[in-house]
């Protein structure tokens, strides 16, 4: 029997499938009204066991803009997880309440465990320090729209490269595109994990590791800033020591190319000075806006795939046991 399609990692979709998804997202951006009833009668569940503003609410906005409805919880402590229910049991039940589910969880791999038991598509909305595939789809759409291509550029990733799941997902996704130079900018303690470096080495993709932003700023086409992930530190002292290691301000921006884009998955703490928000190179709020278009395209794509398989008798309906 055909398996349901989920999104756990950005590479779960082929490059061709992603191209199509981004084309749909661009069309949604330009012709939003045409999509207002595409999900009439459908329900999105958002099961968030960890705090979120953008991911959860952009998913909810996406489904509402498609004409569908939403239900869910924003905090695991308000769900039966507080009584000890497993994500497998929760998703099994949610399969009867909704047609598609976006899940965030502090434990790496939890959305994957849910997907294995789910009767509806599950989207990983971020699992621990592991992956954040829908942020990556947002990032790729933003790069494609602003830079004009997903090939041939130098990207600097700066900040907490150890715990930052958006960074891990983005690097993984970009390895499928051509001629990208990676510059990892982090303090020694927050270097990109070995498994990411091993993946780049195995694909013969060069990368550079530095500790100061200034030394590489003139080379970058895109600067991807990240916050230090307080919630993943084991002690407060280390966090306090590292949290303001990088602060992008107008002085540093003088070293950058005229067309270098600044990206950030947000939320920001201190790593980008507010004065930068008016710089035309600041793309981070645009990223948040594009997150709605790409999530609309993703919901449509996964529901279409599910309906197609149902119509071909390849999947069973949640109610047909
Ligand atoms: N970028 C991102 O994941 O933001 P939230 O944590 O607010 O969802």
mmCIF file of C-alpha atoms and ligand atoms in Angstrom:
data_model
loop_
_atom_site.group_PDB
_atom_site.id
_atom_site.type_symbol
_atom_site.label_atom_id
_atom_site.label_comp_id
_atom_site.label_asym_id
_atom_site.label_seq_id
_atom_site.Cartn_x
_atom_site.Cartn_y
_atom_site.Cartn_z
ATOM 1 C CA UNK A 1 0.000 0.000 0.000
ATOM 2 C CA UNK A 2 1.234 3.496 -0.925
ATOM 3 C CA UNK A 3 2.564 5.477 2.034
ATOM 4 C CA UNK A 4 1.123 8.827 3.053
ATOM 5 C CA UNK A 5 3.392 11.747 2.216
ATOM 6 C CA UNK A 6 4.660 13.728 5.223
ATOM 7 C CA UNK A 7 7.295 16.453 5.544
ATOM 8 C CA UNK A 8 9.964 15.613 8.113
ATOM 9 C CA UNK A 9 13.049 16.972 6.341
ATOM 10 C CA UNK A 10 13.352 19.453 3.438
ATOM 11 C CA UNK A 11 14.819 16.658 1.305
ATOM 12 C CA UNK A 12 11.627 14.570 1.594
ATOM 13 C CA UNK A 13 10.549 16.421 -1.555
ATOM 14 C CA UNK A 14 12.607 16.165 -4.743
ATOM 15 C CA UNK A 15 14.130 19.329 -6.204
ATOM 16 C CA UNK A 16 11.488 19.146 -8.970
ATOM 17 C CA UNK A 17 8.673 18.846 -6.405
ATOM 18 C CA UNK A 18 10.104 21.828 -4.535
ATOM 19 C CA UNK A 19 10.312 23.867 -7.761
ATOM 20 C CA UNK A 20 6.624 23.162 -8.329
ATOM 21 C CA UNK A 21 5.797 24.036 -4.705
ATOM 22 C CA UNK A 22 7.638 27.370 -5.027
ATOM 23 C CA UNK A 23 5.826 28.104 -8.312
ATOM 24 C CA UNK A 24 2.508 27.533 -6.512
ATOM 25 C CA UNK A 25 3.657 29.746 -3.591
ATOM 26 C CA UNK A 26 4.604 32.543 -6.040
ATOM 27 C CA UNK A 27 1.238 32.226 -7.725
ATOM 28 C CA UNK A 28 -0.507 32.415 -4.334
ATOM 29 C CA UNK A 29 1.494 35.572 -3.544
ATOM 30 C CA UNK A 30 0.274 37.209 -6.750
ATOM 31 C CA UNK A 31 -3.273 35.812 -6.898
ATOM 32 C CA UNK A 32 -4.292 35.160 -3.286
ATOM 33 C CA UNK A 33 -8.036 35.529 -3.987
ATOM 34 C CA UNK A 34 -7.943 32.561 -6.401
ATOM 35 C CA UNK A 35 -7.041 30.271 -3.499
ATOM 36 C CA UNK A 36 -9.693 31.445 -1.003
ATOM 37 C CA UNK A 37 -11.806 28.253 -1.230
ATOM 38 C CA UNK A 38 -9.230 25.602 -2.141
ATOM 39 C CA UNK A 39 -9.476 23.982 1.297
ATOM 40 C CA UNK A 40 -13.171 24.487 2.054
ATOM 41 C CA UNK A 41 -14.253 21.717 4.432
ATOM 42 C CA UNK A 42 -10.670 20.765 5.414
ATOM 43 C CA UNK A 43 -9.183 21.042 8.918
ATOM 44 C CA UNK A 44 -5.577 21.670 9.961
ATOM 45 C CA UNK A 45 -4.444 20.548 13.426
ATOM 46 C CA UNK A 46 -1.524 22.404 15.022
ATOM 47 C CA UNK A 47 0.011 20.307 17.823
ATOM 48 C CA UNK A 48 2.742 22.459 19.340
ATOM 49 C CA UNK A 49 4.611 21.108 22.379
ATOM 50 C CA UNK A 50 7.080 24.023 22.256
ATOM 51 C CA UNK A 51 6.566 27.808 21.951
ATOM 52 C CA UNK A 52 6.108 29.379 18.526
ATOM 53 C CA UNK A 53 4.778 32.553 16.972
ATOM 54 C CA UNK A 54 5.599 32.333 13.245
ATOM 55 C CA UNK A 55 5.370 28.622 12.518
ATOM 56 C CA UNK A 56 2.107 27.893 14.296
ATOM 57 C CA UNK A 57 0.327 31.105 13.389
ATOM 58 C CA UNK A 58 1.529 31.155 9.774
ATOM 59 C CA UNK A 59 0.210 27.585 9.417
ATOM 60 C CA UNK A 60 -3.109 28.670 10.884
ATOM 61 C CA UNK A 61 -3.190 31.790 8.703
ATOM 62 C CA UNK A 62 -2.346 29.635 5.661
ATOM 63 C CA UNK A 63 -5.241 27.225 6.295
ATOM 64 C CA UNK A 64 -7.705 30.035 7.058
ATOM 65 C CA UNK A 65 -6.671 31.881 3.868
ATOM 66 C CA UNK A 66 -7.338 28.648 1.940
ATOM 67 C CA UNK A 67 -10.880 28.508 3.318
ATOM 68 C CA UNK A 68 -10.206 25.693 5.788
ATOM 69 C CA UNK A 69 -10.501 25.569 9.575
ATOM 70 C CA UNK A 70 -7.973 25.037 12.345
ATOM 71 C CA UNK A 71 -7.828 23.386 15.763
ATOM 72 C CA UNK A 72 -5.046 22.340 18.088
ATOM 73 C CA UNK A 73 -2.941 23.302 21.076
ATOM 74 C CA UNK A 74 -0.099 25.782 21.513
ATOM 75 C CA UNK A 75 1.378 24.198 24.614
ATOM 76 C CA UNK A 76 1.747 20.505 25.415
ATOM 77 C CA UNK A 77 0.897 21.217 29.057
ATOM 78 C CA UNK A 78 -2.649 22.061 27.960
ATOM 79 C CA UNK A 79 -3.022 18.724 26.169
ATOM 80 C CA UNK A 80 -3.200 15.165 27.483
ATOM 81 C CA UNK A 81 0.577 14.962 27.010
ATOM 82 C CA UNK A 82 0.571 16.429 30.549
ATOM 83 C CA UNK A 83 -1.129 13.181 31.670
ATOM 84 C CA UNK A 84 1.484 11.079 29.890
ATOM 85 C CA UNK A 85 -0.100 10.482 26.470
ATOM 86 C CA UNK A 86 2.398 9.574 23.738
ATOM 87 C CA UNK A 87 2.657 11.509 20.447
ATOM 88 C CA UNK A 88 1.712 8.255 18.654
ATOM 89 C CA UNK A 89 -1.620 8.054 20.484
ATOM 90 C CA UNK A 90 -2.242 11.786 20.133
ATOM 91 C CA UNK A 91 -1.734 11.755 16.353
ATOM 92 C CA UNK A 92 -3.874 8.639 15.961
ATOM 93 C CA UNK A 93 -6.734 10.532 17.598
ATOM 94 C CA UNK A 94 -6.013 13.783 15.716
ATOM 95 C CA UNK A 95 -6.333 11.758 12.488
ATOM 96 C CA UNK A 96 -10.093 11.599 13.182
ATOM 97 C CA UNK A 97 -10.365 15.309 13.992
ATOM 98 C CA UNK A 98 -8.323 16.871 11.177
ATOM 99 C CA UNK A 99 -7.096 16.273 7.604
ATOM 100 C CA UNK A 100 -3.497 17.401 8.099
ATOM 101 C CA UNK A 101 -1.301 18.163 11.128
ATOM 102 C CA UNK A 102 1.650 20.477 11.808
ATOM 103 C CA UNK A 103 3.626 19.423 14.888
ATOM 104 C CA UNK A 104 6.455 21.014 16.874
ATOM 105 C CA UNK A 105 8.176 19.083 19.637
ATOM 106 C CA UNK A 106 11.273 19.641 21.808
ATOM 107 C CA UNK A 107 12.396 16.016 21.255
ATOM 108 C CA UNK A 108 14.306 15.278 18.076
ATOM 109 C CA UNK A 109 12.423 12.763 15.945
ATOM 110 C CA UNK A 110 9.055 13.091 17.763
ATOM 111 C CA UNK A 111 7.147 14.253 14.623
ATOM 112 C CA UNK A 112 8.649 11.250 12.767
ATOM 113 C CA UNK A 113 7.328 8.890 15.460
ATOM 114 C CA UNK A 114 3.918 10.573 15.069
ATOM 115 C CA UNK A 115 4.042 10.263 11.261
ATOM 116 C CA UNK A 116 4.574 6.514 11.522
ATOM 117 C CA UNK A 117 1.219 6.103 13.303
ATOM 118 C CA UNK A 118 -0.660 8.881 11.550
ATOM 119 C CA UNK A 119 -3.533 8.438 9.122
ATOM 120 C CA UNK A 120 -3.137 12.046 7.893
ATOM 121 C CA UNK A 121 -0.091 13.964 6.569
ATOM 122 C CA UNK A 122 2.201 15.241 9.340
ATOM 123 C CA UNK A 123 4.444 18.277 8.896
ATOM 124 C CA UNK A 124 7.459 18.722 11.149
ATOM 125 C CA UNK A 125 7.213 22.251 12.558
ATOM 126 C CA UNK A 126 10.590 21.893 14.292
ATOM 127 C CA UNK A 127 11.976 19.006 16.377
ATOM 128 C CA UNK A 128 14.514 19.921 19.052
ATOM 129 C CA UNK A 129 17.837 21.020 17.573
ATOM 130 C CA UNK A 130 17.346 18.725 14.584
ATOM 131 C CA UNK A 131 15.298 20.008 11.617
ATOM 132 C CA UNK A 132 12.836 22.769 10.738
ATOM 133 C CA UNK A 133 11.812 21.941 7.163
ATOM 134 C CA UNK A 134 9.033 24.503 6.693
ATOM 135 C CA UNK A 135 11.391 27.292 7.769
ATOM 136 C CA UNK A 136 13.741 25.970 5.100
ATOM 137 C CA UNK A 137 10.998 26.038 2.461
ATOM 138 C CA UNK A 138 10.390 29.653 3.519
ATOM 139 C CA UNK A 139 14.117 30.417 3.272
ATOM 140 C CA UNK A 140 14.459 28.787 -0.152
ATOM 141 C CA UNK A 141 11.433 30.644 -1.516
ATOM 142 C CA UNK A 142 12.843 33.926 -0.149
ATOM 143 C CA UNK A 143 16.261 33.296 -1.719
ATOM 144 C CA UNK A 144 14.679 32.280 -5.038
ATOM 145 C CA UNK A 145 12.467 35.381 -5.066
ATOM 146 C CA UNK A 146 15.049 37.941 -3.920
ATOM 147 C CA UNK A 147 18.296 36.550 -5.331
ATOM 148 C CA UNK A 148 16.613 35.093 -8.426
ATOM 149 C CA UNK A 149 18.179 31.635 -8.173
ATOM 150 C CA UNK A 150 18.964 28.805 -5.792
ATOM 151 C CA UNK A 151 22.399 28.315 -7.387
ATOM 152 C CA UNK A 152 25.700 30.220 -7.497
ATOM 153 C CA UNK A 153 26.073 32.230 -4.301
ATOM 154 C CA UNK A 154 28.092 32.534 -1.123
ATOM 155 C CA UNK A 155 26.064 32.205 2.057
ATOM 156 C CA UNK A 156 27.338 33.020 5.532
ATOM 157 C CA UNK A 157 25.522 31.326 8.419
ATOM 158 C CA UNK A 158 26.200 33.139 11.666
ATOM 159 C CA UNK A 159 25.487 32.553 15.356
ATOM 160 C CA UNK A 160 24.356 29.365 17.051
ATOM 161 C CA UNK A 161 25.197 26.782 14.389
ATOM 162 C CA UNK A 162 25.244 23.963 16.953
ATOM 163 C CA UNK A 163 21.657 24.109 18.228
ATOM 164 C CA UNK A 164 20.028 26.132 15.424
ATOM 165 C CA UNK A 165 17.768 23.655 13.615
ATOM 166 C CA UNK A 166 16.961 26.174 10.879
ATOM 167 C CA UNK A 167 20.641 26.189 9.939
ATOM 168 C CA UNK A 168 20.861 22.381 9.850
ATOM 169 C CA UNK A 169 17.791 22.141 7.621
ATOM 170 C CA UNK A 170 18.906 24.931 5.283
ATOM 171 C CA UNK A 171 22.412 23.526 4.751
ATOM 172 C CA UNK A 172 20.948 20.055 4.086
ATOM 173 C CA UNK A 173 18.502 21.473 1.537
ATOM 174 C CA UNK A 174 21.058 23.664 -0.254
ATOM 175 C CA UNK A 175 23.437 20.766 -0.900
ATOM 176 C CA UNK A 176 21.147 19.747 -3.779
ATOM 177 C CA UNK A 177 21.820 23.022 -5.628
ATOM 178 C CA UNK A 178 24.900 24.051 -7.652
ATOM 179 C CA UNK A 179 27.958 26.110 -6.772
ATOM 180 C CA UNK A 180 27.116 27.304 -3.284
ATOM 181 C CA UNK A 181 29.923 28.426 -0.992
ATOM 182 C CA UNK A 182 29.286 27.993 2.721
ATOM 183 C CA UNK A 183 30.878 30.165 5.385
ATOM 184 C CA UNK A 184 30.130 29.123 8.961
ATOM 185 C CA UNK A 185 30.570 31.981 11.427
ATOM 186 C CA UNK A 186 30.323 30.943 15.076
ATOM 187 C CA UNK A 187 32.142 30.851 18.402
ATOM 188 C CA UNK A 188 34.108 27.661 19.036
ATOM 189 C CA UNK A 189 31.373 26.279 21.355
ATOM 190 C CA UNK A 190 28.588 26.760 18.813
ATOM 191 C CA UNK A 191 30.157 25.263 15.702
ATOM 192 C CA UNK A 192 28.043 23.395 13.166
ATOM 193 C CA UNK A 193 27.662 19.700 14.201
ATOM 194 C CA UNK A 194 30.026 17.073 12.805
ATOM 195 C CA UNK A 195 27.266 15.218 10.970
ATOM 196 C CA UNK A 196 26.612 18.318 8.839
ATOM 197 C CA UNK A 197 30.321 18.702 8.045
ATOM 198 C CA UNK A 198 30.555 14.976 7.215
ATOM 199 C CA UNK A 199 27.595 15.341 4.846
ATOM 200 C CA UNK A 200 29.325 18.244 3.039
ATOM 201 C CA UNK A 201 32.623 16.334 2.847
ATOM 202 C CA UNK A 202 30.865 13.256 1.431
ATOM 203 C CA UNK A 203 29.398 15.418 -1.325
ATOM 204 C CA UNK A 204 32.751 17.197 -1.933
ATOM 205 C CA UNK A 205 31.180 20.545 -1.020
ATOM 206 C CA UNK A 206 33.736 23.015 0.381
ATOM 207 C CA UNK A 207 33.031 25.112 3.468
ATOM 208 C CA UNK A 208 34.926 27.583 5.606
ATOM 209 C CA UNK A 209 34.689 28.109 9.396
ATOM 210 C CA UNK A 210 35.550 31.476 10.957
ATOM 211 C CA UNK A 211 34.830 33.247 14.239
ATOM 212 C CA UNK A 212 34.479 36.877 13.163
ATOM 213 C CA UNK A 213 31.831 38.324 10.898
ATOM 214 C CA UNK A 214 34.056 41.181 9.709
ATOM 215 C CA UNK A 215 36.636 38.940 8.024
ATOM 216 C CA UNK A 216 34.102 37.391 5.618
ATOM 217 C CA UNK A 217 31.433 40.087 5.276
ATOM 218 C CA UNK A 218 32.659 41.455 1.889
ATOM 219 C CA UNK A 219 32.436 37.954 0.307
ATOM 220 C CA UNK A 220 28.816 37.201 1.169
ATOM 221 C CA UNK A 221 25.748 37.328 -1.112
ATOM 222 C CA UNK A 222 23.483 36.212 1.740
ATOM 223 C CA UNK A 223 24.020 36.517 5.476
ATOM 224 C CA UNK A 224 21.810 34.178 7.521
ATOM 225 C CA UNK A 225 21.823 35.359 11.142
ATOM 226 C CA UNK A 226 20.549 33.206 14.014
ATOM 227 C CA UNK A 227 19.903 33.745 17.700
ATOM 228 C CA UNK A 228 21.696 31.790 20.407
ATOM 229 C CA UNK A 229 19.185 29.087 21.397
ATOM 230 C CA UNK A 230 18.773 29.750 25.117
ATOM 231 C CA UNK A 231 16.330 26.861 25.569
ATOM 232 C CA UNK A 232 18.914 24.274 24.456
ATOM 233 C CA UNK A 233 21.716 25.362 26.826
ATOM 234 C CA UNK A 234 22.481 23.296 29.890
ATOM 235 C CA UNK A 235 23.554 26.262 31.987
ATOM 236 C CA UNK A 236 22.659 29.954 32.115
ATOM 237 C CA UNK A 237 26.299 31.051 32.488
ATOM 238 C CA UNK A 238 27.313 29.742 29.050
ATOM 239 C CA UNK A 239 24.254 31.323 27.447
ATOM 240 C CA UNK A 240 24.984 34.738 28.995
ATOM 241 C CA UNK A 241 28.613 34.532 27.833
ATOM 242 C CA UNK A 242 27.686 33.702 24.236
ATOM 243 C CA UNK A 243 24.350 35.426 23.620
ATOM 244 C CA UNK A 244 25.770 38.734 22.319
ATOM 245 C CA UNK A 245 28.796 37.272 20.525
ATOM 246 C CA UNK A 246 27.522 38.690 17.211
ATOM 247 C CA UNK A 247 25.554 41.886 16.815
ATOM 248 C CA UNK A 248 24.986 43.003 13.234
ATOM 249 C CA UNK A 249 24.884 46.805 13.151
ATOM 250 C CA UNK A 250 25.236 49.549 10.564
ATOM 251 C CA UNK A 251 29.025 49.717 11.064
ATOM 252 C CA UNK A 252 29.413 46.055 10.064
ATOM 253 C CA UNK A 253 26.954 46.500 7.192
ATOM 254 C CA UNK A 254 29.394 49.011 5.626
ATOM 255 C CA UNK A 255 31.631 46.009 4.864
ATOM 256 C CA UNK A 256 28.872 44.146 3.000
ATOM 257 C CA UNK A 257 28.071 44.031 -0.698
ATOM 258 C CA UNK A 258 25.489 46.534 -1.876
ATOM 259 C CA UNK A 259 23.130 43.657 -2.660
ATOM 260 C CA UNK A 260 23.847 41.240 0.195
ATOM 261 C CA UNK A 261 20.579 40.021 1.701
ATOM 262 C CA UNK A 262 20.239 39.636 5.451
ATOM 263 C CA UNK A 263 18.048 36.730 6.479
ATOM 264 C CA UNK A 264 16.986 35.514 9.917
ATOM 265 C CA UNK A 265 14.342 32.903 10.780
ATOM 266 C CA UNK A 266 13.273 35.062 13.774
ATOM 267 C CA UNK A 267 12.639 35.523 16.628
ATOM 268 C CA UNK A 268 15.577 37.897 16.991
ATOM 269 C CA UNK A 269 17.026 38.824 20.372
ATOM 270 C CA UNK A 270 20.082 41.164 20.081
ATOM 271 C CA UNK A 271 21.918 39.728 17.075
ATOM 272 C CA UNK A 272 20.557 42.255 14.573
ATOM 273 C CA UNK A 273 20.361 45.878 15.715
ATOM 274 C CA UNK A 274 16.923 47.396 15.144
ATOM 275 C CA UNK A 275 18.574 50.154 13.055
ATOM 276 C CA UNK A 276 19.171 47.534 10.327
ATOM 277 C CA UNK A 277 15.424 46.979 9.814
ATOM 278 C CA UNK A 278 15.244 49.954 7.436
ATOM 279 C CA UNK A 279 18.212 48.796 5.356
ATOM 280 C CA UNK A 280 16.860 47.636 1.952
ATOM 281 C CA UNK A 281 19.065 44.547 2.314
ATOM 282 C CA UNK A 282 17.102 43.382 5.393
ATOM 283 C CA UNK A 283 14.929 40.473 4.209
ATOM 284 C CA UNK A 284 13.868 38.882 7.505
ATOM 285 C CA UNK A 285 10.367 40.299 7.771
ATOM 286 C CA UNK A 286 9.812 39.428 4.092
ATOM 287 C CA UNK A 287 10.802 35.853 5.036
ATOM 288 C CA UNK A 288 7.963 35.751 7.602
ATOM 289 C CA UNK A 289 5.525 36.967 4.953
ATOM 290 C CA UNK A 290 6.711 34.334 2.449
ATOM 291 C CA UNK A 291 6.242 31.703 5.169
ATOM 292 C CA UNK A 292 2.484 31.995 4.757
ATOM 293 C CA UNK A 293 2.593 31.546 0.950
ATOM 294 C CA UNK A 294 4.875 28.531 1.144
ATOM 295 C CA UNK A 295 2.786 26.886 3.899
ATOM 296 C CA UNK A 296 -0.366 27.452 1.840
ATOM 297 C CA UNK A 297 1.360 25.727 -1.091
ATOM 298 C CA UNK A 298 2.519 22.897 1.185
ATOM 299 C CA UNK A 299 -0.931 22.261 2.679
ATOM 300 C CA UNK A 300 -2.437 22.182 -0.822
ATOM 301 C CA UNK A 301 0.270 19.861 -2.120
ATOM 302 C CA UNK A 302 0.050 17.343 0.732
ATOM 303 C CA UNK A 303 -3.762 17.313 0.707
ATOM 304 C CA UNK A 304 -3.793 16.895 -3.097
ATOM 305 C CA UNK A 305 -1.351 13.980 -2.813
ATOM 306 C CA UNK A 306 -3.532 12.374 -0.133
ATOM 307 C CA UNK A 307 -6.767 12.858 -2.145
ATOM 308 C CA UNK A 308 -5.079 11.459 -5.273
ATOM 309 C CA UNK A 309 -3.972 8.327 -3.431
ATOM 310 C CA UNK A 310 -7.402 7.951 -1.783
ATOM 311 C CA UNK A 311 -9.112 8.210 -5.174
ATOM 312 C CA UNK A 312 -6.820 5.520 -6.541
ATOM 313 C CA UNK A 313 -7.704 3.318 -3.558
ATOM 314 C CA UNK A 314 -4.059 3.394 -2.425
ATOM 315 C CA UNK A 315 -4.787 4.831 1.011
ATOM 316 C CA UNK A 316 -7.487 4.108 3.481
ATOM 317 C CA UNK A 317 -9.691 6.834 4.896
ATOM 318 C CA UNK A 318 -9.076 7.494 8.602
ATOM 319 C CA UNK A 319 -12.578 6.141 9.339
ATOM 320 C CA UNK A 320 -12.086 2.850 7.414
ATOM 321 C CA UNK A 321 -10.336 0.475 9.778
HETATM 322 N N1 LIG B 1 11.120 30.853 12.753
HETATM 323 C C1 LIG B 1 10.389 30.221 13.700
HETATM 324 O O1 LIG B 1 10.339 29.005 13.759
HETATM 325 O O2 LIG B 1 9.722 31.053 14.544
HETATM 326 P P1 LIG B 1 8.771 30.571 15.734
HETATM 327 O O3 LIG B 1 9.618 29.853 16.740
HETATM 328 O O4 LIG B 1 8.143 31.835 16.262
HETATM 329 O O5 LIG B 1 7.761 29.627 15.128
#
